[in-house]
Structures are given as structure tokens and as C-alpha cells.
Tab-separated table of C-alpha atoms in Angstrom:
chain	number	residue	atom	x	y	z
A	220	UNK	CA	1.659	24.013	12.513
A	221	UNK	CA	0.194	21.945	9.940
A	222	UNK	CA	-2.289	19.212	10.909
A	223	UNK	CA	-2.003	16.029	8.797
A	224	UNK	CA	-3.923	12.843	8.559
A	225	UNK	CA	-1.198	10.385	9.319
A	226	UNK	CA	-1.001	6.925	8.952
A	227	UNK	CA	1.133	3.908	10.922
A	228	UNK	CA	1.266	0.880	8.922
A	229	UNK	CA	0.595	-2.460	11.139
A	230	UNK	CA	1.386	-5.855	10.560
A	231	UNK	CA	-1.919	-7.895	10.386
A	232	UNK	CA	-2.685	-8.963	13.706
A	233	UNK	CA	-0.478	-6.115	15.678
A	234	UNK	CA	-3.314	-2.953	14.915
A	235	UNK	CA	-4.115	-2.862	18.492
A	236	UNK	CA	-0.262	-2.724	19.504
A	237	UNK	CA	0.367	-0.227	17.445
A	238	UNK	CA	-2.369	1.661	18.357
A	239	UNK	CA	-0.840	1.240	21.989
A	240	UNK	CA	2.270	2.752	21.376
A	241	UNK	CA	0.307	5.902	19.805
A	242	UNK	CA	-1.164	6.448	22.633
A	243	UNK	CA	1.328	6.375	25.102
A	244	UNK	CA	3.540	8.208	22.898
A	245	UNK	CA	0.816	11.189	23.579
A	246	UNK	CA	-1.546	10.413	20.207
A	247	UNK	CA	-5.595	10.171	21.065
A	248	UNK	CA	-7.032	11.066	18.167
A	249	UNK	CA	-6.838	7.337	16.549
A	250	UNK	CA	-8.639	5.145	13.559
A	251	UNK	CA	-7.878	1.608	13.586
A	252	UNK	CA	-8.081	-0.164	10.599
A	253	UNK	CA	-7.236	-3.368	8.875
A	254	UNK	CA	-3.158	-2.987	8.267
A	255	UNK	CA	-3.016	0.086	9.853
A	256	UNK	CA	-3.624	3.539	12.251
A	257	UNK	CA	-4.800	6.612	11.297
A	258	UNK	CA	-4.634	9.779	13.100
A	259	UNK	CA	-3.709	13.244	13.720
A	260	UNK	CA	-0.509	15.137	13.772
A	261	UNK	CA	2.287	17.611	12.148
A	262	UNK	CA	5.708	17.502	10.276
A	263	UNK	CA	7.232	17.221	13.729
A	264	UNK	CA	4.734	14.049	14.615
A	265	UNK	CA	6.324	12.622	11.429
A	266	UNK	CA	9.789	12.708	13.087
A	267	UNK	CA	8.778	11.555	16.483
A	268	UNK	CA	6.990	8.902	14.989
A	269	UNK	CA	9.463	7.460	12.999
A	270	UNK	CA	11.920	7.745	15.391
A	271	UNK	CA	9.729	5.828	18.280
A	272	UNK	CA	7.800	3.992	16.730
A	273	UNK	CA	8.739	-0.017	17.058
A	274	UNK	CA	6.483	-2.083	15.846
A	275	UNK	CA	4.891	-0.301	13.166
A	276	UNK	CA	6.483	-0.900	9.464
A	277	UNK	CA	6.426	2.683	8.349
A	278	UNK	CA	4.682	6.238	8.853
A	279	UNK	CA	2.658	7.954	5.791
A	280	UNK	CA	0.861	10.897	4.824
A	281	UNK	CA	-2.736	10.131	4.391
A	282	UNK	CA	-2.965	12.481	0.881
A	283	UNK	CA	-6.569	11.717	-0.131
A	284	UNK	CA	-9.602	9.284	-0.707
A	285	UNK	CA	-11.750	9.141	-3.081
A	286	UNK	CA	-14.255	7.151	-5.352
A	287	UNK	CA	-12.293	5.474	-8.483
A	288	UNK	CA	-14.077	3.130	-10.892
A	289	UNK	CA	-12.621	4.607	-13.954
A	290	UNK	CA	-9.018	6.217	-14.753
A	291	UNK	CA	-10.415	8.851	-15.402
A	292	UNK	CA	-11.856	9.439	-12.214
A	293	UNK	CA	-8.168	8.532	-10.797
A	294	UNK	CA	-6.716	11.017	-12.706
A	295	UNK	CA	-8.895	13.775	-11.273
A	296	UNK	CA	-8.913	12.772	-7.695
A	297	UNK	CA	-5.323	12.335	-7.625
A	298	UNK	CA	-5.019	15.989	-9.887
A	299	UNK	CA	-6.798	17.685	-6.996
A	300	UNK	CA	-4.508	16.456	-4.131
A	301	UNK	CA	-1.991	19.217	-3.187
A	302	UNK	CA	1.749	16.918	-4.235
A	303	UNK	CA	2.727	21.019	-4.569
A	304	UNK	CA	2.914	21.010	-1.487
A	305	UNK	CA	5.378	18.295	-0.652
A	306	UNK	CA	7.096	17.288	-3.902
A	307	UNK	CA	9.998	20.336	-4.869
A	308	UNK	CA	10.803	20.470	-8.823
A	309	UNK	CA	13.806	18.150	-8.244
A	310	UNK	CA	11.291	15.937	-6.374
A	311	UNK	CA	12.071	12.009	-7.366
A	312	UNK	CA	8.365	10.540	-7.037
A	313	UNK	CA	8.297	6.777	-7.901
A	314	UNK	CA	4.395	5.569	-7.385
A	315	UNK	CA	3.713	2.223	-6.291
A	316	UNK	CA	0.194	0.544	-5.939
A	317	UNK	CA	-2.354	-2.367	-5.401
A	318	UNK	CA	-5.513	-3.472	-5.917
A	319	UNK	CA	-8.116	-5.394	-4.209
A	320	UNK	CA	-12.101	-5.811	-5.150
A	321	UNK	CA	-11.461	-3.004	-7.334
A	322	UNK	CA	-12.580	-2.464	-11.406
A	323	UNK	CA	-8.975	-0.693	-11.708
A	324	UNK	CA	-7.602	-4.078	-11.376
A	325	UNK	CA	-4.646	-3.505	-13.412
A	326	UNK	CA	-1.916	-1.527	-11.062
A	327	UNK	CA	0.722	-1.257	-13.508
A	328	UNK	CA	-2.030	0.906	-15.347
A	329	UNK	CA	-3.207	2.485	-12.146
A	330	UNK	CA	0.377	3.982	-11.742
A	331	UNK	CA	0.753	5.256	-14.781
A	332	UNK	CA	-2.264	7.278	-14.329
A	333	UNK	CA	-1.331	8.283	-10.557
A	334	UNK	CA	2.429	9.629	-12.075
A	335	UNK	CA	0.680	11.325	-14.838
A	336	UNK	CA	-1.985	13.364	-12.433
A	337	UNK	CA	0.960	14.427	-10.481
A	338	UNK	CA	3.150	15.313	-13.340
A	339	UNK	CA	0.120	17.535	-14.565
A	340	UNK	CA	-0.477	18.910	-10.867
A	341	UNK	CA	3.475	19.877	-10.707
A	342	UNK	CA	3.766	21.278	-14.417
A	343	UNK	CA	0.833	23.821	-13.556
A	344	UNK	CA	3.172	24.893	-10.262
A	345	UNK	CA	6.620	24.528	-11.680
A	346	UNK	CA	5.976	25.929	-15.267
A	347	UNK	CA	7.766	23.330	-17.061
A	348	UNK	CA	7.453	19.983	-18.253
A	349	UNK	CA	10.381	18.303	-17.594
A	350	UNK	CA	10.947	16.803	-14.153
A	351	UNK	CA	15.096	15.689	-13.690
A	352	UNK	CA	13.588	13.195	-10.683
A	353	UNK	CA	17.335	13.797	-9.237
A	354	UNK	CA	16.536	15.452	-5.625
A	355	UNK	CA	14.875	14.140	-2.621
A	356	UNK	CA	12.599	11.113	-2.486
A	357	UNK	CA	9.146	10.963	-2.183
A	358	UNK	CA	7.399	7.285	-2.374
A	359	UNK	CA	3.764	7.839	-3.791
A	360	UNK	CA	1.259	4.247	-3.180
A	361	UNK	CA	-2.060	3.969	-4.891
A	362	UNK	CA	-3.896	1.550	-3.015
A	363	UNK	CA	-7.666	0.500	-4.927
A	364	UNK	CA	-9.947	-1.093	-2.551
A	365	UNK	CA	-13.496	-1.821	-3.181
A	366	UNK	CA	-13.439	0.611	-6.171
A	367	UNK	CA	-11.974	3.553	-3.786
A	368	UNK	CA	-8.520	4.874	-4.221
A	369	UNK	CA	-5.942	6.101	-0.626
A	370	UNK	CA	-3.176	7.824	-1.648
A	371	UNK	CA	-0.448	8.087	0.174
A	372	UNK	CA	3.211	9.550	0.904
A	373	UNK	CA	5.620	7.441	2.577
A	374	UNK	CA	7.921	9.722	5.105
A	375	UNK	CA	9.814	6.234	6.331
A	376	UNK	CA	12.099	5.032	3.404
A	377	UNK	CA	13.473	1.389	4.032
A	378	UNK	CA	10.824	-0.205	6.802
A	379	UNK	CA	11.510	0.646	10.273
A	380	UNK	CA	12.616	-2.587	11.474
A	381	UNK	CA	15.217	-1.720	9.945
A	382	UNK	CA	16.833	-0.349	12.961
A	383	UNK	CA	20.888	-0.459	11.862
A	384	UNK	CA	22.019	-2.943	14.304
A	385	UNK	CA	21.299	-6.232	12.683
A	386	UNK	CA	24.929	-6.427	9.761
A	387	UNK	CA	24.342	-9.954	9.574
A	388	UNK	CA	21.346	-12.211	9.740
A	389	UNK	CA	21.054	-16.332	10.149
A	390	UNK	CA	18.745	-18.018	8.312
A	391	UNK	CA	15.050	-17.260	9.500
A	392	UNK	CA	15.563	-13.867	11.032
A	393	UNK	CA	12.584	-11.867	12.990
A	394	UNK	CA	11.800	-8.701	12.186
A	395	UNK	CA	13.171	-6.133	14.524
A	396	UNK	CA	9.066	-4.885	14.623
A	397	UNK	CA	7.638	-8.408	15.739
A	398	UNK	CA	10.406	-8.891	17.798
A	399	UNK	CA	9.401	-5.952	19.935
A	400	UNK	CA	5.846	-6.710	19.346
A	401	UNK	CA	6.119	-10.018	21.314
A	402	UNK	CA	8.223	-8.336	24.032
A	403	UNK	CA	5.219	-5.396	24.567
A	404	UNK	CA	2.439	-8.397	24.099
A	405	UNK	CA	4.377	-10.146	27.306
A	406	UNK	CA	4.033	-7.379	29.445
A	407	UNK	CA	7.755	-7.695	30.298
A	408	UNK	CA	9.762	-4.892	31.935
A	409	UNK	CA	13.203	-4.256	32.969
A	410	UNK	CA	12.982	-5.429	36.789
A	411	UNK	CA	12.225	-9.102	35.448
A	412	UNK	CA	14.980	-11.324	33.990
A	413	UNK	CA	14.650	-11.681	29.952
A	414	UNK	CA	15.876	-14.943	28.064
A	415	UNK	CA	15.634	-16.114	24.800
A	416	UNK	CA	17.291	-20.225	24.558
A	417	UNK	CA	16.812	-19.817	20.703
A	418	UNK	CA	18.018	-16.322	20.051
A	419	UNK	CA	18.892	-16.629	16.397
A	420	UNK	CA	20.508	-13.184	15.511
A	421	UNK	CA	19.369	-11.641	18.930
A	422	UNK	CA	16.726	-9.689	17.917
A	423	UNK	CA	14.167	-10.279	20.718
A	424	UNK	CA	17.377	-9.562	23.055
A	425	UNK	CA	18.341	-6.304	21.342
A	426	UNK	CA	15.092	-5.298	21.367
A	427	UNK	CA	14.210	-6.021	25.023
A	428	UNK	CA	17.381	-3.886	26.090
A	429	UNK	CA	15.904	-0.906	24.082
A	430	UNK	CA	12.706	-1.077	25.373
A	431	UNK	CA	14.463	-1.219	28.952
A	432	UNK	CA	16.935	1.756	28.426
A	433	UNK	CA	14.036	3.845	26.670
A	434	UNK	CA	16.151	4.113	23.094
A	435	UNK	CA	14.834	5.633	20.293
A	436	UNK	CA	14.478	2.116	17.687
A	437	UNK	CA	15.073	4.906	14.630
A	438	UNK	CA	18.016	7.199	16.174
A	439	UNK	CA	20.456	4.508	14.182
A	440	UNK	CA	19.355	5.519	11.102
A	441	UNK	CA	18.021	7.988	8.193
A	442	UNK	CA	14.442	8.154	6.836
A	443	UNK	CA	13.373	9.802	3.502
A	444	UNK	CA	11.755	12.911	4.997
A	445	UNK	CA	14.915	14.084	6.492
A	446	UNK	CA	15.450	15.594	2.918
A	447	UNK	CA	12.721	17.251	2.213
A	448	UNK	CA	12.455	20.779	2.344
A	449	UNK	CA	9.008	21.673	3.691
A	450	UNK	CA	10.164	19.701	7.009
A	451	UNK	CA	13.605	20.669	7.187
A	452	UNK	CA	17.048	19.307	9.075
A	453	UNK	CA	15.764	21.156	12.297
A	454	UNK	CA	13.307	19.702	12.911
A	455	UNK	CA	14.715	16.234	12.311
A	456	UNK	CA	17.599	17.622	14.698
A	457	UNK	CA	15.070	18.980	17.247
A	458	UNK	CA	13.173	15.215	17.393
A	459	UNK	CA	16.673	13.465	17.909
A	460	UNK	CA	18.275	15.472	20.410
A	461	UNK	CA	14.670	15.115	22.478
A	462	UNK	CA	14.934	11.151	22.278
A	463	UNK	CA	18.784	11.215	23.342
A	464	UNK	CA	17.346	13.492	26.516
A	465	UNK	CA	14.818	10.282	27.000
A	466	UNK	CA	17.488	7.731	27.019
A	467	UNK	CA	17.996	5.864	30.621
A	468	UNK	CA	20.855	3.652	30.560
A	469	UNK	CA	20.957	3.806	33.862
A	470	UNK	CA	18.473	1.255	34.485
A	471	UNK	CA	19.795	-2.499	35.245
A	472	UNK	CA	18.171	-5.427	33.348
A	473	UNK	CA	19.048	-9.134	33.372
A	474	UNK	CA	18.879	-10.072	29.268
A	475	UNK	CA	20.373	-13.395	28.468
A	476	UNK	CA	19.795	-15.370	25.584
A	477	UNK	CA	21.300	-18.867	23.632
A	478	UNK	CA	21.263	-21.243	20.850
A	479	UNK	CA	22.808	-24.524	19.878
A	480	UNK	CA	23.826	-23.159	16.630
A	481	UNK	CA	27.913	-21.412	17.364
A	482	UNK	CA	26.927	-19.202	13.787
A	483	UNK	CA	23.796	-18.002	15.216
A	484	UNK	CA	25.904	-16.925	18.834
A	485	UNK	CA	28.440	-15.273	16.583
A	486	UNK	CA	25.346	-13.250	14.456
A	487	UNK	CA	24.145	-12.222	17.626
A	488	UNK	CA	27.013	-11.342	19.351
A	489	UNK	CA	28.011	-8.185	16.184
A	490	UNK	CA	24.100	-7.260	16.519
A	491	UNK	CA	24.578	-6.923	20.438
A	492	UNK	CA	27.685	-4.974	19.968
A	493	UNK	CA	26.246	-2.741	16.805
A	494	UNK	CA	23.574	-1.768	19.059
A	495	UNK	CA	26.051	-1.266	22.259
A	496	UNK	CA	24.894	-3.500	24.714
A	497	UNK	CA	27.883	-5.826	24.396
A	498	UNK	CA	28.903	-5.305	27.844
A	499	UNK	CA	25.005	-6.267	29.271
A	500	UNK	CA	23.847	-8.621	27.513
A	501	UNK	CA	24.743	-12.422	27.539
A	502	UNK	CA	25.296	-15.086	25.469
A	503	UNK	CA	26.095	-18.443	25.373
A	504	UNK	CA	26.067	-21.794	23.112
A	505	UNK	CA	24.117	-24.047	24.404
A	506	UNK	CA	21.265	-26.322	23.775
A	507	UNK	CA	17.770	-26.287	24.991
A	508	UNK	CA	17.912	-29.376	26.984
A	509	UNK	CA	20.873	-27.552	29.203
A	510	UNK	CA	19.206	-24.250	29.882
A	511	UNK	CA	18.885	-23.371	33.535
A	512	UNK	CA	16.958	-20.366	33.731
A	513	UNK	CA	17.790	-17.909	37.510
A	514	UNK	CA	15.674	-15.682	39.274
A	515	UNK	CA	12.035	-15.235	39.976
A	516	UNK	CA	9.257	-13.556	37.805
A	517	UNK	CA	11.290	-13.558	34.697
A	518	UNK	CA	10.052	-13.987	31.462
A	519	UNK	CA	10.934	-16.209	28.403
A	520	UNK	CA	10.497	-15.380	24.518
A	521	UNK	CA	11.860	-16.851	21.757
A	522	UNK	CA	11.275	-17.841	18.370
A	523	UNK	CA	11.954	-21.809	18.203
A	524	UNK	CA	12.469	-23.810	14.382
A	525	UNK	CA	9.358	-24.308	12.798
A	526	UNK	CA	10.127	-27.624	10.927
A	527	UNK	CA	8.950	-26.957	7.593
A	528	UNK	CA	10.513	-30.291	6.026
A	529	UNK	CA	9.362	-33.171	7.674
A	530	UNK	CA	12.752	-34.425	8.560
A	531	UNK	CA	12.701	-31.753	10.881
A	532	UNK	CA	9.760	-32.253	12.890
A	533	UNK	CA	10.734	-34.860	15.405
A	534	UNK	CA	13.518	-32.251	16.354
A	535	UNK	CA	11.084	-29.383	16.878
A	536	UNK	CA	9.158	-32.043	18.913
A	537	UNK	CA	12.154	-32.536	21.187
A	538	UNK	CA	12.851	-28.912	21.375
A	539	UNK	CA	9.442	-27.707	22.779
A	540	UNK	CA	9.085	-30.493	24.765
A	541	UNK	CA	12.502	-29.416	26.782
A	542	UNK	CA	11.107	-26.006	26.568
A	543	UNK	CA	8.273	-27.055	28.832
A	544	UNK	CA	10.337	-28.981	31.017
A	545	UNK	CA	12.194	-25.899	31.646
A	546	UNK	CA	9.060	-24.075	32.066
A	547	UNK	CA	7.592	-26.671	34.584
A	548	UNK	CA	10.438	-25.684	36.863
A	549	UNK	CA	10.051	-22.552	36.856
A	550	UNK	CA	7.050	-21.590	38.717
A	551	UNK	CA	7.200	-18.035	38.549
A	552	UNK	CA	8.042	-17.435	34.976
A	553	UNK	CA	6.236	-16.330	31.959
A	554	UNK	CA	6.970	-18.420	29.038
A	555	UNK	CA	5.619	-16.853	25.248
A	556	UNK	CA	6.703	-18.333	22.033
A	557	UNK	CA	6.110	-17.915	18.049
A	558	UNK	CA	5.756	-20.810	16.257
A	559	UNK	CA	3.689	-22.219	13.028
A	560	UNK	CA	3.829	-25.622	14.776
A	561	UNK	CA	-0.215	-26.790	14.778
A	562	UNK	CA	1.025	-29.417	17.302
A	563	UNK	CA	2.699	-26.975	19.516
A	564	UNK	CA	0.702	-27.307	22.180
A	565	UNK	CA	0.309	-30.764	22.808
A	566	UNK	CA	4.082	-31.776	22.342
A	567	UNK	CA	3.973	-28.800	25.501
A	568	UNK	CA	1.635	-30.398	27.597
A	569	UNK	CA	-1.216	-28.206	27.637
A	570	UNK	CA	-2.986	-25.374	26.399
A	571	UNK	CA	-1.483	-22.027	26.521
A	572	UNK	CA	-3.080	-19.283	28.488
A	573	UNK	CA	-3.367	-16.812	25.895
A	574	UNK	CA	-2.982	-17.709	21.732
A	575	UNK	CA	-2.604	-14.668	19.259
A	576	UNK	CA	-3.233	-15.388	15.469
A	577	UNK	CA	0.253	-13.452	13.626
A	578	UNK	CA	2.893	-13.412	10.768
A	579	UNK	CA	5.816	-14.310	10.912
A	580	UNK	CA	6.764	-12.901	7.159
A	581	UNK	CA	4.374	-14.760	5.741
A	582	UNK	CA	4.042	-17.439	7.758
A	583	UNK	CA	0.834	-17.921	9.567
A	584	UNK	CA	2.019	-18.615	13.349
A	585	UNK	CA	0.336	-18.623	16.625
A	586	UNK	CA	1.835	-16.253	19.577
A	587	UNK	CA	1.931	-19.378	22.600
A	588	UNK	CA	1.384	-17.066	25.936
A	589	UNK	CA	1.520	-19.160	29.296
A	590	UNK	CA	1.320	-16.954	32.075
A	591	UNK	CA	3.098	-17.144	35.465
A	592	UNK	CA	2.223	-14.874	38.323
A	593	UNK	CA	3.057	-11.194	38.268
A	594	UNK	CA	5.994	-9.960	40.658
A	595	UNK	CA	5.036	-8.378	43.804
A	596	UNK	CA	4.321	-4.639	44.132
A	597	UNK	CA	7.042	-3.175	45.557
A	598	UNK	CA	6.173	-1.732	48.820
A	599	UNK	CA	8.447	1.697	48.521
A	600	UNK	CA	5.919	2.672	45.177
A	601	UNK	CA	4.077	6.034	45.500
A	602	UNK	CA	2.608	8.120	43.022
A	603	UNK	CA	4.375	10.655	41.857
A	604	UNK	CA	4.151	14.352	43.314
A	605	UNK	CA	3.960	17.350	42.155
């Protein structure tokens, strides 16, 4: 089959996760980059990797690189690329771009020169010069960096946090991809207990169950490359009925989560059902300051109220303060949390084990890691044998 230059998109500051799941996903063959990973694989790649993929934004086609200081050496470059190949006569091929360091500063201009290649490129294949744009889509970015254009071919659609669970969101919502993100970061796995005292729209709860029960984020939804013909329904068909066969929801987990806010509990309660964990995972109203966490070894993540009007700050002081109450009785637990708070750490009590530089959105925020001790090995684990 066809071997493509692929690309995962990263948020900045999560290459290295991203790169992570690649590789256990079966992917060696990597490039990482600012914003993103490149490597290797084939139309069916492109479905598994949409499909699996959960903290990456979305999967391209790496189409070409090349030198571009003038539009006229964009038009050529982007001429010679093969769009034959991918984009059908009814194609619809909207091109989107940026710029950055670049003498083709203008990216209104740069598109129009990008759609105009490609319309030449498809006229010599198609005989015709009229394009109807009325089939499948195929997003086209132009990205100019330090007078070099990437063009790309985005096989996602809509971002893949967008997973299909999440109907309604509360006011600050995480992304479904930095939700999951944190989770891998913590190291947490399904024989620990999970909570989240500020669960919001239960993302980070969602998520964790998932990740525990081995579901597919994308099997909830459609991407853009399911319509086009040079990949075809099969194999779309082929990659989904493989990631139902990996589902194990026969694995118990302990995934809890609250928040003083009843709106928030009732947000999070239709995202637990949408994605069918209604039945496992609980939820309560309740504030910080009365959350009792059980078990041993269990690990805490949530995503706690900035205060970005000062009226709000002494109550994000109380709030982590409680949190590290909490945390101080709980010997064995791992507590991780997002915030853009600078004083974060002292209204804690101390400096966190681990900090990681992220964004929340936009937001500049620091990922807070303090680290309890791992669980014991289980005594009955062997390697597997053949």
C-alpha cells in the first residue's frame, strides 16, 4: 500500500506525548517537531490514527515542502504536488494558511495562489475548468515559515477532541485532548482510584474511563476522509470493527469526581451518560473543603478556577489550599493539577514534584505534579508466554 508522510498535530508543550502514543500504537519511524509529529504510514494508518489517537488535534497528509519567497515560486511548488491524486472532480477544496518569518506575509494572498495551483493541477487531469466544489471535503493549509512553504491535507475534519460525548459544556471547558493528556502525564491506570473534586463537565472523568476500558476516543464520530474515494468505506469499516475487538469493559476502575457548582454535576452527568459510563462513574455536589478521598495509591486530577478577575482570587486561594489539606492526608496519593495561578504553589505549601509549561486554550498554565509512592507490584505478575 501507499506510504505517506503523515503528520499528528500537537498542542505546544504535548509533542513528546503525542509522540508516545505513536509509538505504542506500533509507529517508529517518528520526527518531532514544534506543534507536531511526522512520520510514516498508509490510508489505513490514517484511519487508525484518527480513530486512536487522543491527544493529538488532528491527522494530515504531509503533501510537500518547498522553498517560497515569491508567488510565483508557490504557484509552482504547489503545481507539482500530486492533489490528482486525492482531490476527485467533485472534490470541495477550501485552502487555509499562515505565515510566520516569511516574505509571503500576506495569507489571504498566499491562498489565492495555493487554490489557483491546484485548480490548474486538476484542470490538466479533469479536462475542464469548472470545479462544482459539491462532493467530498478536502481541507488544504499553506503554512509559510521562514520563507518555506508545508502543504498539507487534513484527513480529521472538526478536531479530535471532539469526541461526541460532551452535548453540553459549563463555562471553561477542557479539551477532551488535554484532558487525556494530563491523565497519560500522571501515569494513572485503572487499578488506582481516579477523582476529580472540580470536574466541570467531566471531561478528565470521561476520559480516564476510556483510557481504562481501551475505547477508541474517535469510534463516536465521522472524520472527512471517510468520504473520499481513494480510501474508501472499507477501510474505514475494517479500522472500526478492529477497535470494537480492542474494547475491555471488563476491567473495574474506581472514577469519581465533584464540584460545588449543581450546573456543572448536571453537565457532567449527560457527558457520562453520552459516553455510557453512567452506571460506573460517580458524581456528587460537593465542595472542596468536604471531599474525603478512599483507598490507597489513587490519583487526583482536576482542573481548579483560575481567578482571572481579582474578586476571585481569594476564593481560588481557599480552594487550593483545601486541596492540599486533602492531599496532606492522603499519603499514598498522587495529586496533579492545571492551573494559570503563579501563586499556586505557595497557597499549597510547597513546591510540586514535577511542573510542565502548557495551554490551556490559550492560557499559559503550569501542569502542578506532586508525586506519591507507586502501588506495589503485584506478586501474581509474570511475563507473558508464548
Amino acid at each position: 500500500m501507499t506510504q505517506l508522510q503523515l503528520i499528528a498535530t500537537a498542542p505546544m508543550g504535548l509533542e513528546a506525548v503525542v509522540a508516545r502514543e505513536l509509538r505504542e500504537l506500533g509507529y517508529e519511524d517518528l520526527t518531532v517537531e514544534n506543534g507536531r509529529v511526522v512520520f510514516t504510514g498508509d490510508y489505513m494508518d490514517i484511519c487508525r490514527c484518527n480513530l486512536w489517537l487522543r491527544t493529538s488535534d488532528r491527522v494530515l497528509i504531509k503533501m510537500g515542502e518547498f522553498a517560497a519567497t515569491t508567488f510565483d515560486e508557490l504557484f509552482e511548488g504547489t503545481k507539482a504536488l500530486p492533489w490528482q491524486d486525492w482531490i476527485p472532480v467533485d472534490g470541495e477544496f477550501p485552502v487555509e494558511g499562515r505565515s510566520h518569518k516569511s516574505q509571503l506575509s500576506s495569507v489571504p494572498a498566499s491562498q489565492g495562489i495555493v487554490k489557483k495551483a491546484i485548480v490548474e493541477k486538476l484542470k490538466e487531469t479533469y479536462h475542464t475548468d469548472w470545479f462544482a466544489e459539491d462532493g467530498p471535503r478536502y481541507v488544504i493549509e499553506v503554512i509559510l515559515l521562514n520563507d518555506r512553504a508545508l502543504l498539507t491535507l487534513d484527513t480529521t475534519g472538526p478536531g479530535l477532541h471532539k469526541r461526541g460525548y460532551r452535548k453540553l459544556v459549563t463555562e471553561a471547558p477542557l479539551k477532551e485532548t488535554m484532558a487525556s493528556a494530563l491523565i497519560q502525564l500522571s501515569r494513572w491506570s485503572p487499578d488506582r482510584p481516579f477523582y476529580d473534586p472540580c470536574c466541570g463537565s467531566g471531561t478528565l472523568l470521561v476520559e480516564a474511563a476510556m483510557q481504562a476500558w481501551n475505547i477508541a476516543p474517535g469510534l463516536r464520530r465521522t472524520f472527512n476522509s471517510e468520504d473520499w474515494p481513494v480510501i474508501g468505506r472499507e477501510l474505514w469499516d475494517q479500522a472500526r470493527d478492529e477497535a470494537m475487538d480492542l474494547t475491555r469493559d471488563d476491567i473495574p476502575f474506581e472514577i469519581a469526581g465533584s464540584d460545588i457548582d449543581p450546573n456543572a454535576i448536571q453537565v457532567a452527568e449527560a457527558a457520562v451518560k453520552a459516553a455510557g459510563f453512567a452506571k460506573d462513574i460517580s458524581l456528587k455536589v460537593m465542595p472542596v473543603t468536604k471531599v474525603r478521598l478512599e483507598g490507597q495509591y489513587g490519583v487526583m486530577i482536576t482542573n481548579p478556577p483560575y481567578g482571572e478577575r481579582l474578586s476571585e482570587q481569594s476564593e481560588v486561594e481557599k480552594l487550593i489550599r483545601s486541596l492540599a489539606r486533602t492531599a496532606a492526608e492522603m499519603k499514598t496519593w498522587s495529586f496533579f493539577a492545571i492551573s494559570s495561578t503563579k501563586q499556586f504553589e505557595h497557597y499549597w505549601g510547597r513546591k510540586a514534584d514535577k511542573r510542565r509549561k502548557l495551554f490551556n486554550g490559550r492560557i499559559e498554565c503550569q501542569y502542578y505534579q506532586y508525586l506519591g509512592p507507586l502501588p506495589p507490584r503485584r506478586k501474581d505478575t509474570s511475563p507473558l508466554q508464548s
